Tab-separated table of C-alpha atoms and ligand atoms in Angstrom:
chain	number	residue	atom	x	y	z
A	1	MET	CA	-6.643	-10.382	-10.525
A	2	SER	CA	-2.999	-11.162	-9.888
A	3	GLU	CA	-0.768	-14.136	-9.278
A	4	ASP	CA	-0.099	-14.851	-5.638
A	5	THR	CA	2.623	-12.617	-4.236
A	6	ILE	CA	4.405	-12.098	-0.956
A	7	PHE	CA	1.616	-9.673	-0.031
A	8	GLY	CA	-0.925	-12.476	-0.501
A	9	LYS	CA	1.045	-14.483	2.028
A	10	ILE	CA	0.942	-11.525	4.439
A	11	ILE	CA	-2.849	-11.213	4.003
A	12	ARG	CA	-3.219	-14.897	4.841
A	13	HIS	CA	-0.809	-14.495	7.803
A	14	GLU	CA	1.481	-17.128	6.296
A	15	ILE	CA	4.486	-14.845	6.766
A	16	PRO	CA	4.935	-12.195	9.443
A	17	ALA	CA	4.443	-8.487	8.922
A	18	ASP	CA	4.229	-5.497	11.214
A	19	ILE	CA	0.527	-4.827	10.647
A	20	VAL	CA	-0.681	-1.368	11.664
A	21	TYR	CA	-4.248	-1.451	10.295
A	22	GLU	CA	-6.712	-4.033	9.023
A	23	ASP	CA	-10.356	-4.035	8.038
A	24	GLU	CA	-12.537	-6.195	5.821
A	25	LEU	CA	-11.200	-4.638	2.608
A	26	CYS	CA	-7.588	-3.740	3.231
A	27	LEU	CA	-4.439	-4.272	5.231
A	28	ALA	CA	-1.537	-1.966	6.087
A	29	PHE	CA	1.899	-2.964	7.347
A	30	ARG	CA	5.350	-1.421	7.704
A	31	ASP	CA	7.625	-1.641	4.690
A	32	VAL	CA	10.511	-4.010	5.346
A	33	ALA	CA	12.948	-1.470	3.830
A	34	PRO	CA	11.637	1.876	5.086
A	35	GLN	CA	12.576	4.999	3.136
A	36	ALA	CA	11.349	7.396	5.824
A	37	PRO	CA	10.418	7.306	9.519
A	38	MET	CA	6.899	6.350	8.413
A	39	HIS	CA	6.809	3.934	5.485
A	40	ILE	CA	3.665	1.842	5.401
A	41	LEU	CA	2.198	-0.238	2.597
A	42	LEU	CA	-1.569	-0.152	2.179
A	43	ILE	CA	-3.007	-2.998	0.129
A	44	PRO	CA	-6.455	-4.232	-0.830
A	45	LYS	CA	-7.164	-7.786	0.278
A	46	GLU	CA	-8.430	-8.438	-3.240
A	47	PRO	CA	-5.358	-9.238	-5.333
A	48	ILE	CA	-5.408	-6.601	-8.081
A	49	ALA	CA	-1.954	-6.775	-9.703
A	50	GLN	CA	-1.510	-3.078	-10.467
A	51	LEU	CA	-3.500	0.129	-10.603
A	52	ASN	CA	-4.044	0.179	-14.361
A	53	LEU	CA	-5.715	-3.240	-14.142
A	54	ALA	CA	-8.370	-2.032	-11.708
A	55	GLN	CA	-11.881	-2.066	-13.128
A	56	SER	CA	-14.904	0.149	-12.619
A	57	ASP	CA	-16.281	-2.306	-10.070
A	58	HIS	CA	-13.217	-1.523	-7.925
A	59	GLN	CA	-14.314	2.104	-7.550
A	60	GLN	CA	-15.574	1.675	-3.995
A	61	LEU	CA	-12.486	-0.297	-2.979
A	62	LEU	CA	-10.116	2.313	-4.436
A	63	GLY	CA	-12.040	5.088	-2.722
A	64	HIS	CA	-11.818	3.174	0.529
A	65	LEU	CA	-8.027	2.915	0.176
A	66	LEU	CA	-7.704	6.654	-0.484
A	67	LEU	CA	-9.856	7.481	2.523
A	68	THR	CA	-8.022	5.006	4.746
A	69	ALA	CA	-4.496	6.255	3.956
A	70	PRO	CA	-4.878	9.593	5.817
A	71	LYS	CA	-6.347	7.775	8.812
A	72	ILE	CA	-3.265	5.551	8.978
A	73	ALA	CA	-0.956	8.567	8.624
A	74	ALA	CA	-2.846	10.234	11.481
A	75	GLN	CA	-2.614	7.090	13.576
A	76	GLU	CA	1.160	7.251	13.069
A	77	GLY	CA	1.253	10.926	14.061
A	78	TYR	CA	1.788	12.317	10.553
A	79	GLU	CA	-1.671	13.668	9.743
A	80	ASP	CA	-0.270	17.036	8.557
A	81	ALA	CA	2.073	15.827	5.811
A	82	PHE	CA	2.623	12.545	4.085
A	83	ARG	CA	3.103	11.236	0.578
A	84	LEU	CA	0.979	8.542	-1.054
A	85	VAL	CA	2.825	6.708	-3.829
A	86	ASN	CA	1.754	4.041	-6.270
A	87	ASN	CA	4.340	2.557	-8.593
A	88	CYS	CA	2.322	1.164	-11.502
A	89	GLY	CA	4.342	-1.182	-13.679
A	90	GLU	CA	7.934	-2.350	-13.689
A	91	LYS	CA	9.298	0.774	-15.408
A	92	ALA	CA	7.690	2.898	-12.706
A	93	GLY	CA	9.462	0.898	-10.014
A	94	GLN	CA	6.801	-1.663	-9.135
A	95	SER	CA	8.394	-4.832	-7.773
A	96	VAL	CA	5.474	-6.573	-6.045
A	97	PHE	CA	2.521	-7.175	-8.339
A	98	HIS	CA	-0.241	-6.785	-5.810
A	99	LEU	CA	-1.617	-3.234	-5.842
A	100	HIS	CA	-0.199	-1.163	-2.996
A	101	PHE	CA	0.133	2.415	-1.905
A	102	HIS	CA	3.233	3.551	-0.051
A	103	ILE	CA	2.357	5.956	2.778
A	104	ILE	CA	5.562	7.856	3.476
A	105	GLY	CA	6.280	10.633	5.948
A	106	GLY	CA	8.255	11.892	8.879
A	107	ARG	CA	10.955	13.699	6.924
A	108	ASP	CA	11.156	16.389	4.239
A	109	LEU	CA	10.402	14.822	0.863
A	110	SER	CA	11.875	16.171	-2.344
A	111	TRP	CA	10.173	16.617	-5.719
A	112	PRO	CA	10.373	15.477	-8.484
A	113	PRO	CA	10.806	11.841	-7.541
A	114	GLY	CA	13.563	9.860	-9.218
B	201	AMP	P1	7.108	-1.425	-5.119
B	201	AMP	O1	8.580	-1.406	-5.490
B	201	AMP	O2	6.396	-0.152	-5.330
B	201	AMP	O3	6.412	-2.620	-5.756
B	201	AMP	O4	7.071	-1.663	-3.552
B	201	AMP	C1	7.232	-2.894	-2.951
B	201	AMP	C2	7.638	-2.652	-1.529
B	201	AMP	O5	7.406	-3.838	-0.800
B	201	AMP	C3	9.103	-2.285	-1.334
B	201	AMP	O6	9.186	-1.004	-0.734
B	201	AMP	C4	9.634	-3.392	-0.436
B	201	AMP	O7	10.562	-2.925	0.502
B	201	AMP	C5	8.366	-3.896	0.221
B	201	AMP	N1	8.369	-5.267	0.667
B	201	AMP	C6	8.723	-6.366	-0.020
B	201	AMP	N2	8.550	-7.479	0.716
B	201	AMP	C7	8.049	-7.067	1.913
B	201	AMP	C8	7.643	-7.735	3.117
B	201	AMP	N3	7.722	-9.069	3.228
B	201	AMP	N4	7.179	-6.989	4.128
B	201	AMP	C9	7.109	-5.649	4.031
B	201	AMP	N5	7.456	-4.955	2.920
B	201	AMP	C10	7.922	-5.652	1.880
């Protein structure tokens, strides 16, 4: 579990977000500081702080997120190429401690990441 975060407030509709997908397990909304033409954050409604704190009983939820990400990319018109990013931990660039996947696309993406 995690402390409440700004994403918790978005889940509870306490603050606005540009929501592009929602189901009983997860929510997706546009990143407020987009790094590409498509930059969406996909989050579980259950507040897991970061990926390495997920437990075996989250297996179905994590699978659901991975299967939902391509559907959202397709909905946005980027079914052919997108990048799914998880920053796990502060040193990896995580700034909001509610598990989230960045779904990024719509431009050429370089590798390796910074
Ligand atoms: P990370 O640095 O991997 O934890 O990603 C957090 C992301 O959340 C960043 O890309 C921020 O731009 C984004 N972000 C923070 N607050 C909001 C918000 N209220 N609505 C949408 N995106 C947000």
